[in-house]
Amino acid sequence: MNFVKMIAVSALAGVAMMSSLHTPAFAAGETSQLTAEDAWARSRPASAKVGGAYVTLINNGKTDDRLIGAQSPVADRTELHTVEMQDGMMKMMEVKDGIPVPAGQTVALRPGGLHVMFMGLKETMEEGKTFPLTLTFEHAGDKQVTVQVRAAGAMKNMPHGSMNQGGSMNHGGSLNQDGTMGGGTMPHMGTDKGHMGQGEMQKQHSN
Amino acid sequence: MNKVFAYAVALLVIVGLTIAALVFTGVLSGPGQKSRSGIIAGAPQIGGPFELVNHKGETVTDKDFQGKMMLVFFGYTFCPDVCPTEMQTFVQTLDLLGEDADQVTPVFITVDPERDSVDVVREFVAAFHPAIVGLTGTPEQITQVKKQYRAYGQKANSEDKEYYLVDHTSFTYLMGRDGSLSTVFSYGTTAEEMAKVIREQL
């Protein structure tokens, strides 16, 4: 099984290299140290009791921060969730320790990975609607964003869909940073030119 | 001299067996094997008879799907992230196939029959594409089809009666017109790749 290990290690190394290629994209004149942008959700059928939302977190400050909670009037419960692949199994789970947003980095919650999970929807998440979402950070405190509801199968927030802006749409290097997907357990599954694991954390190194 | 020859033969046999074992276990790709990324080759017996209820409330069996290819994904409608993503890949695959899309039936099978009633499944699939067939059934029927497809679906936190999560198989199965397994796609396989593989079998 050493061969398998080797593949896993080199895959991880490749991912690490790719992530280090990202250049920091700071918004000039930004006063707030931490911003949340491009909040969006997929529409859900009227009977749906759960839904998910995505958002891009940009930490322009010098202090590491952490998204520790979320709240919205549209749901009874709002949790932070992630998806992990284990031996071809999809596991969705709550991120109990929150989502780290290190200083100088951008963390994108995107389909196939980190997401805000709504449980007990009180209103239908209908395409075209918007609703408020309060994100709570360990240091930055509460940030309110407006979530845009898009098509049921939307993969990104279309109005901000232009490439190479803030790096949040960079599909080329969107492999998992933590190696949970396409890991060493199934060597012949391949990572399909970086298409695997769309979403998950995308870090931008500033130092 | 004979001894040397015997050792040499023995060595060759060992090397040969090792390579054969590696090829067999899928660590190395055999010469005749198409090594496509995102596709698992040599999967064991997958597929077979099932009886389920479609999103219109009709009882259907595997026989009803024969004659066309079938693109099968196991998921649950309470899954707001991965399952819609895979359904979107199905939609893109159908779009890429254009007129040939009617040669393949995209199928969503729930692993959560307790919450995914016919109505819930119908609403879920309808949000994506009219061609997608949603299947549910009794817990026994779902257990049976999971067994046939070697698919997995297990409640992750069953103490939460209302909002429990379900761990589930992430593969998408392409079944041939006779209902036998053609290809297994790993999660993350693009619509382009799926459409390409389907086209090869038109």
Coordinates of C-alpha atoms in Angstrom, one line a residue:
Chain A
M1 CA 0.0 0.0 0.0
N2 CA 3.0 2.3 -0.1
F3 CA 2.2 3.2 -3.6
V4 CA -1.2 4.4 -2.5
K5 CA 0.4 6.5 0.3
M6 CA 2.8 8.0 -2.2
I7 CA 0.0 9.1 -4.5
A8 CA -1.8 10.5 -1.5
V9 CA 1.2 12.4 -0.4
S10 CA 2.0 13.8 -3.8
A11 CA -1.6 14.8 -4.3
L12 CA -1.5 16.7 -1.1
A13 CA 1.8 18.3 -2.1
G14 CA 0.2 19.4 -5.4
V15 CA -2.7 20.9 -3.6
A16 CA -0.4 22.8 -1.3
M17 CA 1.6 24.1 -4.2
M18 CA -1.5 25.2 -6.1
S19 CA -2.8 27.0 -3.0
S20 CA 0.4 28.9 -2.6
L21 CA 0.1 30.3 -6.1
H22 CA -2.9 32.3 -5.2
T23 CA -2.1 36.0 -4.9
P24 CA -3.8 38.1 -2.3
A25 CA -6.6 40.2 -3.5
F26 CA -7.3 43.0 -1.1
A27 CA -9.9 45.6 -1.7
A28 CA -8.3 49.0 -1.7
G29 CA -9.6 51.5 0.8
E30 CA -11.4 48.8 2.8
T31 CA -12.0 50.1 6.3
S32 CA -13.4 47.0 7.9
Q33 CA -10.8 44.3 8.7
L34 CA -13.2 41.5 8.0
T35 CA -15.8 41.4 5.3
A36 CA -18.4 38.9 4.2
E37 CA -19.4 39.1 0.5
D38 CA -21.5 37.4 -2.1
A39 CA -23.9 35.7 0.2
W40 CA -26.2 33.4 -1.8
A41 CA -28.4 30.4 -1.5
R42 CA -30.0 27.8 -3.7
S43 CA -33.7 27.9 -4.0
R44 CA -35.5 25.0 -2.3
P45 CA -38.9 23.4 -2.9
A46 CA -41.8 24.7 -0.8
S47 CA -41.8 21.5 1.2
A48 CA -38.1 21.7 2.0
K49 CA -37.3 22.0 5.7
V50 CA -33.6 22.7 5.2
G51 CA -31.5 24.8 3.0
G52 CA -27.9 26.0 2.6
A53 CA -26.2 29.3 2.0
Y54 CA -22.7 30.3 0.8
V55 CA -20.6 33.4 1.5
T56 CA -17.1 34.6 0.9
L57 CA -15.2 35.7 4.0
I58 CA -12.3 38.1 3.6
N59 CA -10.0 38.8 6.5
N60 CA -7.9 41.9 5.6
G61 CA -6.7 42.3 9.2
K62 CA -3.7 41.1 11.0
T63 CA -5.6 39.0 13.5
D64 CA -6.8 35.5 12.8
D65 CA -10.6 35.3 13.1
R66 CA -13.2 32.6 13.1
L67 CA -16.8 32.3 12.0
I68 CA -18.4 30.8 15.1
G69 CA -22.1 31.1 14.3
A70 CA -24.9 32.2 12.1
Q71 CA -28.5 33.3 12.5
S72 CA -31.3 34.0 10.2
P73 CA -35.0 34.7 10.7
V74 CA -35.8 32.2 7.9
A75 CA -34.9 29.2 10.0
D76 CA -35.4 27.8 13.5
R77 CA -31.8 26.7 13.6
T78 CA -28.7 27.9 11.7
E79 CA -25.5 25.9 11.8
L80 CA -22.2 25.8 10.1
H81 CA -21.6 22.6 8.1
T82 CA -19.0 21.0 6.0
V83 CA -18.9 18.0 3.7
E84 CA -16.2 15.4 3.9
M85 CA -15.5 12.4 1.7
Q86 CA -14.5 9.2 3.4
D87 CA -14.0 6.1 1.3
G88 CA -16.4 7.3 -1.3
M89 CA -18.9 8.3 1.4
M90 CA -20.3 11.7 1.6
K91 CA -20.5 12.9 5.2
M92 CA -22.2 16.2 6.0
M93 CA -21.4 17.4 9.5
E94 CA -21.5 20.4 11.8
V95 CA -18.3 22.4 12.1
K96 CA -18.4 22.6 15.9
D97 CA -15.3 24.7 16.3
G98 CA -16.3 27.2 13.7
I99 CA -14.6 28.1 10.4
P100 CA -11.2 29.7 10.7
V101 CA -10.6 32.9 8.7
P102 CA -6.9 33.5 9.1
A103 CA -5.4 37.0 8.8
G104 CA -4.9 38.0 5.2
Q105 CA -6.9 35.2 3.8
T106 CA -10.1 34.6 2.0
V107 CA -12.3 31.7 2.8
A108 CA -15.1 30.9 0.4
L109 CA -18.1 28.8 1.5
R110 CA -19.1 27.1 -1.8
P111 CA -21.1 24.2 -3.1
G112 CA -19.6 20.8 -2.2
G113 CA -18.0 21.9 1.1
L114 CA -18.5 24.5 3.8
H115 CA -21.9 26.0 4.0
V116 CA -24.4 27.7 6.3
M117 CA -27.1 25.2 7.1
F118 CA -30.7 26.2 7.8
M119 CA -32.9 23.8 9.7
G120 CA -36.6 24.3 10.1
L121 CA -37.2 26.8 7.3
K122 CA -40.0 29.2 8.2
E123 CA -40.3 30.5 4.7
T124 CA -39.7 29.2 1.2
M125 CA -36.3 29.8 -0.2
E126 CA -37.6 30.9 -3.6
E127 CA -35.4 32.0 -6.5
G128 CA -35.1 35.8 -6.6
K129 CA -35.9 36.3 -3.0
T130 CA -33.4 37.8 -0.5
F131 CA -33.2 37.3 3.3
P132 CA -30.9 38.5 6.0
L133 CA -28.2 36.4 7.6
T134 CA -26.1 37.4 10.6
L135 CA -22.6 35.9 10.8
T136 CA -20.9 35.9 14.2
F137 CA -17.1 36.1 14.3
E138 CA -15.0 35.5 17.3
H139 CA -13.3 38.9 17.0
A140 CA -15.1 40.9 14.4
G141 CA -18.4 40.3 16.1
D142 CA -21.7 40.2 14.1
K143 CA -21.8 41.0 10.4
Q144 CA -25.1 41.1 8.6
V145 CA -25.3 40.1 5.0
T146 CA -28.2 39.8 2.5
V147 CA -28.5 36.4 1.0
Q148 CA -29.6 36.2 -2.7
V149 CA -31.6 33.1 -3.5
R150 CA -30.6 31.7 -6.9
A151 CA -31.6 28.6 -9.0
A152 CA -31.9 25.2 -7.4
G153 CA -28.7 24.0 -9.1
A154 CA -26.8 27.3 -9.1
M155 CA -23.1 26.8 -8.6
K156 CA -22.1 30.4 -7.8
N157 CA -23.5 33.8 -7.3
M158 CA -24.0 34.9 -10.9
P159 CA -24.0 38.7 -10.7
H160 CA -20.5 38.4 -9.2
G161 CA -19.6 35.5 -11.4
S162 CA -16.8 37.2 -13.4
M163 CA -13.5 35.3 -13.1
N164 CA -10.4 36.4 -11.2
Q165 CA -12.1 38.8 -8.9
G166 CA -11.1 38.2 -5.4
G167 CA -10.2 34.7 -6.3
S168 CA -13.5 33.3 -5.1
M169 CA -14.3 31.9 -8.6
N170 CA -11.0 30.4 -9.2
H171 CA -11.9 26.9 -10.3
G172 CA -8.4 25.8 -11.3
G173 CA -7.2 25.5 -7.8
S174 CA -10.3 24.6 -5.9
L175 CA -9.2 21.4 -4.5
N176 CA -9.6 20.8 -0.8
Q177 CA -6.9 22.3 1.3
D178 CA -7.3 19.7 4.0
G179 CA -7.2 16.8 1.5
T180 CA -10.5 15.3 2.6
M181 CA -11.6 14.8 -0.9
G182 CA -9.6 12.7 -3.4
G183 CA -7.4 11.6 -0.6
G184 CA -5.4 8.4 -0.6
T185 CA -8.1 5.9 0.1
M186 CA -9.1 5.4 -3.5
P187 CA -6.1 5.9 -5.8
H188 CA -7.9 5.2 -9.0
M189 CA -10.6 7.7 -8.4
G190 CA -8.5 10.6 -9.7
T191 CA -9.1 14.2 -9.1
D192 CA -10.2 15.1 -12.6
K193 CA -8.1 18.1 -13.2
G194 CA -9.0 19.9 -10.0
H195 CA -12.8 19.6 -10.5
M196 CA -13.1 17.5 -7.4
G197 CA -14.4 19.1 -4.3
Q198 CA -15.7 22.3 -5.8
G199 CA -15.7 24.6 -2.8
E200 CA -14.2 24.1 0.6
M201 CA -11.7 26.5 1.8
Q202 CA -9.7 28.6 -0.6
K203 CA -6.9 30.2 1.1
Q204 CA -4.8 33.1 -0.1
H205 CA -1.3 33.5 1.3
S206 CA -0.2 36.9 2.0
N207 CA 3.1 36.2 3.6
Chain B
M1 CA 23.3 -24.0 -14.4
N2 CA 19.9 -25.6 -14.1
K3 CA 19.6 -24.1 -10.6
V4 CA 20.3 -20.6 -11.9
F5 CA 17.7 -21.1 -14.6
A6 CA 15.2 -22.3 -12.0
Y7 CA 15.8 -19.3 -9.8
A8 CA 15.4 -17.0 -12.8
V9 CA 12.1 -18.6 -13.7
A10 CA 10.9 -18.4 -10.1
L11 CA 11.9 -14.7 -10.0
L12 CA 10.0 -14.0 -13.2
V13 CA 6.9 -15.8 -11.9
I14 CA 7.0 -13.8 -8.7
V15 CA 7.4 -10.5 -10.6
G16 CA 4.6 -11.5 -12.9
L17 CA 2.3 -12.4 -10.1
T18 CA 3.0 -9.2 -8.3
I19 CA 2.2 -7.1 -11.4
A20 CA -1.0 -9.2 -11.9
A21 CA -2.0 -8.6 -8.3
L22 CA -1.4 -4.9 -8.6
V23 CA -3.4 -4.7 -11.8
F24 CA -6.1 -6.8 -10.3
T25 CA -6.4 -4.6 -7.2
G26 CA -6.4 -1.6 -9.4
V27 CA -3.2 0.0 -8.2
L28 CA -1.8 -0.2 -11.7
S29 CA -3.8 0.2 -14.8
G30 CA -3.8 -2.7 -17.1
P31 CA -3.0 -2.1 -20.8
G32 CA -6.5 -2.8 -21.9
Q33 CA -8.1 -0.7 -19.2
K34 CA -9.1 2.8 -20.0
S35 CA -7.8 4.8 -17.1
R36 CA -10.0 7.8 -17.0
S37 CA -9.8 10.2 -14.1
G38 CA -12.8 10.2 -11.9
I39 CA -14.0 6.8 -13.1
I40 CA -13.6 3.6 -11.1
A41 CA -12.9 0.6 -13.2
G42 CA -13.5 -3.0 -12.3
A43 CA -16.3 -2.3 -9.8
P44 CA -18.0 -5.5 -8.4
Q45 CA -21.5 -6.7 -9.3
I46 CA -23.6 -3.6 -9.1
G47 CA -27.2 -3.2 -10.1
G48 CA -30.0 -5.7 -10.4
P49 CA -33.7 -6.0 -9.6
F50 CA -35.5 -3.4 -7.5
E51 CA -39.0 -2.2 -6.9
L52 CA -39.5 1.4 -5.9
V53 CA -42.0 4.2 -6.2
N54 CA -41.3 7.0 -8.6
H55 CA -42.0 10.7 -8.0
K56 CA -45.5 10.4 -9.6
G57 CA -46.4 7.7 -7.0
E58 CA -46.2 4.8 -9.5
T59 CA -44.5 1.5 -8.6
V60 CA -41.6 0.9 -10.9
T61 CA -39.0 -1.9 -11.2
D62 CA -35.6 -2.1 -12.9
K63 CA -37.3 -3.5 -15.9
D64 CA -39.1 -0.2 -16.6
F65 CA -35.8 1.5 -17.1
Q66 CA -34.3 -1.0 -19.5
G67 CA -33.8 0.0 -23.1
K68 CA -32.2 3.2 -22.1
M69 CA -29.1 4.0 -20.1
M70 CA -29.6 5.0 -16.5
L71 CA -27.6 7.6 -14.6
V72 CA -28.1 6.8 -10.9
F73 CA -27.3 8.9 -7.8
F74 CA -28.2 8.1 -4.2
G75 CA -28.9 11.0 -2.0
Y76 CA -31.6 12.7 0.1
T77 CA -33.6 15.8 -0.3
F78 CA -32.6 17.2 3.2
C79 CA -29.1 17.4 1.8
P80 CA -28.8 21.1 0.7
D81 CA -25.3 21.0 -0.6
V82 CA -23.9 17.9 -2.3
C83 CA -27.1 16.5 -3.7
P84 CA -28.2 19.7 -5.5
T85 CA -24.7 19.9 -6.8
E86 CA -24.9 16.4 -8.3
M87 CA -28.4 17.1 -9.7
Q88 CA -26.9 20.2 -11.4
T89 CA -24.2 18.0 -12.9
F90 CA -27.0 15.7 -14.3
V91 CA -28.7 18.8 -15.8
Q92 CA -25.5 19.9 -17.4
T93 CA -24.9 16.4 -18.7
L94 CA -28.4 16.3 -20.3
D95 CA -27.8 19.7 -21.9
L96 CA -24.4 18.6 -23.3
L97 CA -26.1 15.4 -24.8
G98 CA -28.6 17.6 -26.6
E99 CA -30.9 15.4 -28.6
D100 CA -29.2 12.2 -27.4
A101 CA -30.3 13.0 -23.8
D102 CA -33.4 10.9 -24.3
Q103 CA -31.2 7.8 -24.5
V104 CA -30.4 8.1 -20.8
T105 CA -32.7 8.3 -17.8
P106 CA -31.3 10.4 -14.9
V107 CA -32.4 8.8 -11.6
F108 CA -32.2 10.1 -8.0
I109 CA -32.8 7.4 -5.4
T110 CA -33.3 8.6 -1.8
V111 CA -31.5 6.9 1.0
D112 CA -33.9 8.7 3.4
P113 CA -37.3 7.1 2.7
E114 CA -38.7 8.2 6.1
R115 CA -38.6 11.9 5.2
D116 CA -38.5 11.7 1.4
S117 CA -42.1 11.0 0.6
V118 CA -43.3 10.9 -3.0
D119 CA -44.3 14.5 -2.8
V120 CA -41.0 15.7 -1.3
V121 CA -39.0 13.8 -3.9
R122 CA -41.3 15.1 -6.7
E123 CA -40.7 18.7 -5.6
F124 CA -37.0 18.1 -5.3
V125 CA -36.4 16.6 -8.8
A126 CA -38.8 19.0 -10.4
A127 CA -36.6 21.9 -9.4
F128 CA -33.8 20.6 -11.6
H129 CA -35.0 18.9 -14.8
P130 CA -38.3 17.3 -15.9
A131 CA -36.4 14.3 -17.1
I132 CA -35.0 13.4 -13.7
V133 CA -36.8 10.5 -12.1
G134 CA -37.0 10.5 -8.3
L135 CA -37.3 7.2 -6.6
T136 CA -38.4 6.4 -3.0
G137 CA -40.0 3.5 -1.4
T138 CA -40.5 1.6 1.9
P139 CA -37.4 1.4 4.1
E140 CA -37.1 -2.3 3.0
Q141 CA -37.3 -1.4 -0.7
I142 CA -34.6 1.2 -0.2
T143 CA -32.4 -1.2 1.8
Q144 CA -32.8 -3.7 -1.1
V145 CA -31.8 -1.2 -3.8
K146 CA -28.9 0.0 -1.8
K147 CA -27.7 -3.6 -1.5
Q148 CA -28.0 -4.1 -5.2
Y149 CA -26.0 -1.0 -5.9
R150 CA -23.6 -1.6 -3.0
A151 CA -24.6 1.9 -2.0
Y152 CA -24.5 3.2 1.5
G153 CA -26.9 5.4 3.4
Q154 CA -26.8 5.7 7.2
K155 CA -28.2 8.3 9.6
A156 CA -25.3 10.2 11.1
N157 CA -27.1 11.7 14.1
S158 CA -30.3 9.7 14.5
E159 CA -31.0 11.2 17.9
D160 CA -32.2 14.4 16.0
K161 CA -35.5 13.0 14.9
E162 CA -36.4 15.9 12.6
Y163 CA -33.1 17.2 11.1
Y164 CA -30.8 14.2 11.2
L165 CA -28.1 14.0 8.5
V166 CA -27.5 11.0 6.4
D167 CA -24.0 9.8 5.3
H168 CA -24.3 8.4 1.8
T169 CA -22.5 7.0 -1.2
S170 CA -21.2 9.7 -3.4
F171 CA -20.8 7.7 -6.6
T172 CA -22.9 8.1 -9.7
Y173 CA -23.6 4.9 -11.6
L174 CA -24.0 4.7 -15.3
M175 CA -26.1 1.6 -16.2
G176 CA -26.3 0.1 -19.7
R177 CA -29.5 -0.4 -21.6
D178 CA -29.8 -4.0 -20.2
G179 CA -29.5 -2.7 -16.6
S180 CA -25.9 -3.9 -16.1
L181 CA -23.3 -1.6 -14.7
S182 CA -21.3 0.4 -17.3
T183 CA -19.3 3.0 -15.3
V184 CA -19.0 4.3 -11.8
F185 CA -18.2 8.1 -11.6
S186 CA -16.7 9.4 -8.5
Y187 CA -18.1 12.6 -6.9
G188 CA -16.7 15.6 -8.7
T189 CA -16.7 14.0 -12.2
T190 CA -17.7 16.8 -14.5
A191 CA -20.7 16.9 -16.8
E192 CA -18.3 17.0 -19.8
E193 CA -16.8 13.7 -18.7
M194 CA -20.1 12.0 -18.0
A195 CA -21.5 13.2 -21.4
K196 CA -18.4 11.9 -23.1
V197 CA -18.7 8.4 -21.6
I198 CA -22.5 8.3 -22.3
R199 CA -21.8 9.3 -25.9
E200 CA -19.4 6.4 -26.4
Q201 CA -22.2 4.1 -25.6
L202 CA -25.0 5.6 -27.8

